[in-house]
XYZ file of C-alpha atoms in Angstrom:
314
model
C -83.961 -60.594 20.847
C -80.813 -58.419 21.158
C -80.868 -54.556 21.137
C -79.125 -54.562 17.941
C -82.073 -56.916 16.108
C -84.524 -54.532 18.202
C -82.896 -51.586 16.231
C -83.250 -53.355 12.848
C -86.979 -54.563 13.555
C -87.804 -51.332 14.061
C -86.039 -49.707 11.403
C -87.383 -52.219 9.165
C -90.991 -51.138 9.027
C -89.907 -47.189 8.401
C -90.404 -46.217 5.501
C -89.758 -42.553 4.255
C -92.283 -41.009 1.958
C -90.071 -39.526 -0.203
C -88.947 -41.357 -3.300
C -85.411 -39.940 -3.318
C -84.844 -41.147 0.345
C -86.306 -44.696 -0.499
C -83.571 -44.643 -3.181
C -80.682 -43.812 -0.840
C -81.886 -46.279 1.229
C -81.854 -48.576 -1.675
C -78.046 -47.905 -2.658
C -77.250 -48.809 0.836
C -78.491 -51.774 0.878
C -77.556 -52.582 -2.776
C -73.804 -51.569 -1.913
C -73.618 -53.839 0.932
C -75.405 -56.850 -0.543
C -76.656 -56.344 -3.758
C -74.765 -58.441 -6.263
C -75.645 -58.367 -10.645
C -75.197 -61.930 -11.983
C -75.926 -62.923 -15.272
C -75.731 -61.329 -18.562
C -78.268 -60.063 -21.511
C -81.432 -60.479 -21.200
C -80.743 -63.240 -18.127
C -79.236 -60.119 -16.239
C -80.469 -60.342 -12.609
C -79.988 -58.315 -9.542
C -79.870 -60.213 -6.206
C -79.556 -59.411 -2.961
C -78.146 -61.958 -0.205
C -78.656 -62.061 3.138
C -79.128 -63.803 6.004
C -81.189 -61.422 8.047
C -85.069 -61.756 7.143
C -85.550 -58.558 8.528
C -83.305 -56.564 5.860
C -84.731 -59.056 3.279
C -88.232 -57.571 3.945
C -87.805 -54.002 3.748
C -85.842 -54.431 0.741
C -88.487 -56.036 -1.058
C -90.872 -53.713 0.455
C -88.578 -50.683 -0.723
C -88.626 -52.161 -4.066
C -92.224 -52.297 -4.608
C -92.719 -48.766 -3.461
C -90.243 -47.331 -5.840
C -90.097 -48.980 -8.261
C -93.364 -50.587 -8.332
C -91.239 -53.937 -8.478
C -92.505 -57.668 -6.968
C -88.864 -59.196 -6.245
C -89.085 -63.087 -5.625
C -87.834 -64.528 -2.993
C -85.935 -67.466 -1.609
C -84.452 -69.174 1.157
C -81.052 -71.120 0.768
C -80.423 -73.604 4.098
C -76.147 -73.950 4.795
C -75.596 -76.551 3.463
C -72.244 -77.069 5.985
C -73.204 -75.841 8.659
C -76.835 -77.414 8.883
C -77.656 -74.199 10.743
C -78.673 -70.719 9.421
C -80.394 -69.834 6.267
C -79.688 -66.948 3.285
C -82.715 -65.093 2.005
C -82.270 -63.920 -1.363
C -84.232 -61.361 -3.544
C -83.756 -61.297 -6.632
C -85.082 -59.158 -9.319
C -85.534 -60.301 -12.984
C -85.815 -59.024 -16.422
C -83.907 -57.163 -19.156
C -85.254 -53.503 -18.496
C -86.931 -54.028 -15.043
C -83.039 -54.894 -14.080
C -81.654 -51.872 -16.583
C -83.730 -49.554 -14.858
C -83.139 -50.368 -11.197
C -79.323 -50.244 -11.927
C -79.588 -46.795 -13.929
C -81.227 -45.410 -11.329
C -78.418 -46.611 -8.328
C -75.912 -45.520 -11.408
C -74.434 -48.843 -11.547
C -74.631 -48.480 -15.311
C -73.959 -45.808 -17.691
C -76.166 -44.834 -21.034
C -75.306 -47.648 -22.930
C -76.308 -50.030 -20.292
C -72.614 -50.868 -19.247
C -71.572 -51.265 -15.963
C -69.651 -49.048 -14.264
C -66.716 -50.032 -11.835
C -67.864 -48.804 -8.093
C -65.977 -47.489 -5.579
C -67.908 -46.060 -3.199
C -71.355 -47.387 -1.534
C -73.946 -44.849 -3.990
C -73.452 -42.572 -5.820
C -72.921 -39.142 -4.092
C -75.900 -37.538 -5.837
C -78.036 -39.960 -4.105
C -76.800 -38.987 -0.446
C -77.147 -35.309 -1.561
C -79.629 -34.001 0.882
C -79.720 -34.818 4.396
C -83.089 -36.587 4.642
C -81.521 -38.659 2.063
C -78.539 -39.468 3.961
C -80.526 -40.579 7.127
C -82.051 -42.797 4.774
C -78.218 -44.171 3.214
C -77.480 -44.727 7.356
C -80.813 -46.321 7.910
C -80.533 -49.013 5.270
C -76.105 -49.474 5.704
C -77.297 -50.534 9.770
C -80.288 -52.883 8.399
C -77.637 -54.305 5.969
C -73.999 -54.620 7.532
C -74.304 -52.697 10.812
C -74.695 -53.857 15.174
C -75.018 -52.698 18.072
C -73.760 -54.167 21.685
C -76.452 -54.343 24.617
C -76.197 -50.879 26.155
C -76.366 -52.535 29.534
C -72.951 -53.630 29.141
C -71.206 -51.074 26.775
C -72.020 -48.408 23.982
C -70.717 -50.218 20.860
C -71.958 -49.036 17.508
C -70.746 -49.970 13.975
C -70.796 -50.882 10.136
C -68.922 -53.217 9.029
C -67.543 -52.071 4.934
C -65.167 -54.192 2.536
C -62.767 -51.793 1.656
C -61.310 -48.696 2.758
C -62.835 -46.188 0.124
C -66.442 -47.314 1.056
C -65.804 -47.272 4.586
C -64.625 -43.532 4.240
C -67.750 -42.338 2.204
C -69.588 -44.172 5.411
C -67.838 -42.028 7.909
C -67.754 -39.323 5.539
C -72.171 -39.593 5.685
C -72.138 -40.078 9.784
C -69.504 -37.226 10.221
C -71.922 -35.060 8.195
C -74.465 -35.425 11.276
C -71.586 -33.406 13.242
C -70.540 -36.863 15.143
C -67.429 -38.556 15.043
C -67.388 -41.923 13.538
C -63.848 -43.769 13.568
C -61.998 -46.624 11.121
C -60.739 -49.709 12.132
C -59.575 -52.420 10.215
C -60.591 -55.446 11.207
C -59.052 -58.756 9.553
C -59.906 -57.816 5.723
C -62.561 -55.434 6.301
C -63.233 -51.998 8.018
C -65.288 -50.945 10.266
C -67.078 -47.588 11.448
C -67.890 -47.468 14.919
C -69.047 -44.887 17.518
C -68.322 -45.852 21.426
C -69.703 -43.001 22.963
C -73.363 -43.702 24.575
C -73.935 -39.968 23.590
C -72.918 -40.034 19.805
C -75.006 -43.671 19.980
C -78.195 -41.731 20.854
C -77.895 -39.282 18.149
C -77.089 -41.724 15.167
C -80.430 -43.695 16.299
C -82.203 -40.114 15.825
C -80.146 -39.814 12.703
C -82.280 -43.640 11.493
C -85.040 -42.639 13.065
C -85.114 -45.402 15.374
C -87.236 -43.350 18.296
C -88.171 -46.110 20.208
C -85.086 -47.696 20.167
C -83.538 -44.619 21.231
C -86.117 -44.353 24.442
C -84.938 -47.433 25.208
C -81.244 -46.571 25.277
C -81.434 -42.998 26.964
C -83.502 -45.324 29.764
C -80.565 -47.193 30.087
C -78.180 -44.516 30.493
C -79.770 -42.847 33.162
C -79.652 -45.350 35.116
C -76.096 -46.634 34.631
C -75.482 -42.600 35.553
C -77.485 -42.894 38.300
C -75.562 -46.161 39.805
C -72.221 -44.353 39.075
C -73.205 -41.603 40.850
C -73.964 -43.257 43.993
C -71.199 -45.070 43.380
C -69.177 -42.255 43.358
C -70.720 -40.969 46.036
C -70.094 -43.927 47.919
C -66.496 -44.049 47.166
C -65.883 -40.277 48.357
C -67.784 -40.984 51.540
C -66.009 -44.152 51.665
C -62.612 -42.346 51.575
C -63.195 -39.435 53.945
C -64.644 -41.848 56.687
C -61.367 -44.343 56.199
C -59.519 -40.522 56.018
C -60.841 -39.268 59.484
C -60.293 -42.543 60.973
C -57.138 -43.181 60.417
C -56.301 -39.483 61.724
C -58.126 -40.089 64.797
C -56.134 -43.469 65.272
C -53.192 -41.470 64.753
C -54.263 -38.920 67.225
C -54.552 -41.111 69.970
C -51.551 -42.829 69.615
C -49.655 -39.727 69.482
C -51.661 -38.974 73.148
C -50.868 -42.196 74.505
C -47.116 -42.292 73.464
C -47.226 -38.606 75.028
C -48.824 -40.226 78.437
C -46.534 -42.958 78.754
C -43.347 -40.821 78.225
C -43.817 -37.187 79.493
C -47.164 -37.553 81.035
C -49.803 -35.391 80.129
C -49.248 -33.094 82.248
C -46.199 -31.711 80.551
C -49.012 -30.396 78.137
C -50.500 -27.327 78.355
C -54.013 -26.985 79.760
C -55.702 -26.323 76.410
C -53.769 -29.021 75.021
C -54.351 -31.735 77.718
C -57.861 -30.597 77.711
C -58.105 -31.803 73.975
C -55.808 -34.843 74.368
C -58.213 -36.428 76.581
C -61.271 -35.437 75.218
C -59.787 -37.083 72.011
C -59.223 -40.037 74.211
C -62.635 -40.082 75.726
C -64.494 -39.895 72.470
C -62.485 -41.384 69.551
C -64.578 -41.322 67.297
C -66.093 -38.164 67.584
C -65.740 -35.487 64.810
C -63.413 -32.516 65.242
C -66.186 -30.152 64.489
C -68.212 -31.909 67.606
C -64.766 -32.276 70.192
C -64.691 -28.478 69.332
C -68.358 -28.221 70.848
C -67.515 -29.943 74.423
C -63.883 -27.348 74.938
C -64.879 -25.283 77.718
C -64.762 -22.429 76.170
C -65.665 -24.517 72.993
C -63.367 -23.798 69.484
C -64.448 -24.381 65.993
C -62.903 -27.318 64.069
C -59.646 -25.414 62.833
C -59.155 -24.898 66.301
C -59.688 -28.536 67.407
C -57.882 -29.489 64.413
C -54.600 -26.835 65.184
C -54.580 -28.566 68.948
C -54.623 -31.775 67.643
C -51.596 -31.229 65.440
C -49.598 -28.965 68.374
C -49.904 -32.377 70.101
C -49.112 -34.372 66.905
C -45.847 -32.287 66.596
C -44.782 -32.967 70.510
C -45.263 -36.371 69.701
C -43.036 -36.861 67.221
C -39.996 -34.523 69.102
C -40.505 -36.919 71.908
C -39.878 -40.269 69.991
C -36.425 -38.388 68.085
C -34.881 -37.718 71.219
């Protein structure tokens, strides 16, 4: 099972005790897949989807709310010969009437409305109830990528105006949710690992969340050492390749002037440097007679460094 199906199994069996959350959930769910066919008295709301696991807590939402048994079905593809659509449908004149006066699809007459947004924005009024709206937009039309590999998450809207009520909802959580269009829909995703953690608090997907800040730690641990690695890495490869430079600078100085044309501090370092070459500057400094710190060793080093170089222009 992926992360992301982890995520909606869990969510899946939360249900919040307050009525006016369990709607908000509801419009979510109803926005994304919830479709009225049918006319009259054969009027019927239907949801269609082909995750079971959003096809259960829907039903489940309904019957605590509403006090509603939806039916449902299974349709195989029929192309494909692979995958399957669960669909929940709910029948009846008023049983139908009041569902959709209470997600204000309709108006007093019984009409429907044209719909812009997702809900209704009395029904995301409070915060608990937008948690809820969140909760039930992921179980509907939302993923997640495997946290081991990157922090990836999104909800995928049909239009632009519901996509900005979406990231109008997360933004409300003081996070920063981003549109992309994507083909003929957008999409409102987070990337960063930290924002990711607090929209699974937001759902109230605790476990889930566990599991992710888990993750993190130790992909911050890795880097770290990584990074720590690196640096060491680099001043090693650093100090060697000064050393190598060193003693060629010595040797070039041997073979031309001799070493004796140095003074006796400085021909005193040149073939220590020689003798140990891979020694530290901070430990060459230690065996000088009398012995120097390492900005000493170091200022020798590069007295000798400059004669060097004079020799080989003239």
């Amino acid at each position: 099972m992926s992360f992301s199906s982890e995520v909606k199994e869990e969510l899946s069996r939360h249900v919040s005790p307050g009525r006016h959350c369990q709607l908000a959930e509801i419009a979510a769910i109803l926005g994304f897949s919830g479709r009225v066919e049918g006319a009259g008295a054969s009027r019927i709301l239907a949801v269609h989807t082909e995750n079971i696991t959003l096809a259960r807590k829907y039903f489940t939402l309904m019957k605590n709310t509403f006090g509603i048994a939806g039916a449902i079905s299974v349709r195989q593809n029929a192309y494909l010969h692979k995958g399957r659509t669960c669909i929940v449908t709910i029948a009846g004149k008023k049983t139908v009437e009041k569902v959709l006066m209470a997600m204000k699809w309709t108006d007093e007459q019984g009409s429907l409305v044209k719909r812009t947004q997702l809900a209704d924005g009395m029904l995301v009024k409070n915060t608990c109830c937008r948690r809820a709206f969140i909760r039930g937009a992921f179980l509907a039309s939302g993923s997640m990528s495997d946290p081991e590999k990157s922090y990836h998450f999104e909800i995928v809207c049909q239009d632009l105006p519901k996509a900005r009520q979406m990231q109008e909802v997360i933004n409300s959580f003081t996070l920063d949710a981003k549109i992309v269009q994507r083909k003929k829909c957008y999409v409102v995703y987070l990337k960063e690992g930290s924002q990711i953690v607090d929209m699974l608090n937001i759902m109230e997907a605790h476990v889930a969340l566990m599991n992710l800040e888990n993750v993190r730690i130790l992909k911050e641990m890795r880097n770290s050492v990584n990074r720590q690695v690196n640096c060491e890495t680099a001043n090693i490869n650093k100090t060697v390749n000064a050393a190598v430079k060193q003693i060629e600078d010595i040797k070039y100085i041997e073979r031309t002037a001799g070493l004796e044309s140095l003074t006796e501090s400085l021909r005193e370092m040149a073939r220590l440097r020689l003798q140990f070459p891979e020694a530290a500057l901070k430990e060459l400094g230690t065996m000088l007679n009398p012995p120097v710190g390492k900005s000493g060793v170091n200022h020798r080093l590069r007295k000798i460094s400059s004669i060097a170089d004079e020799l080989k222009q003239r």
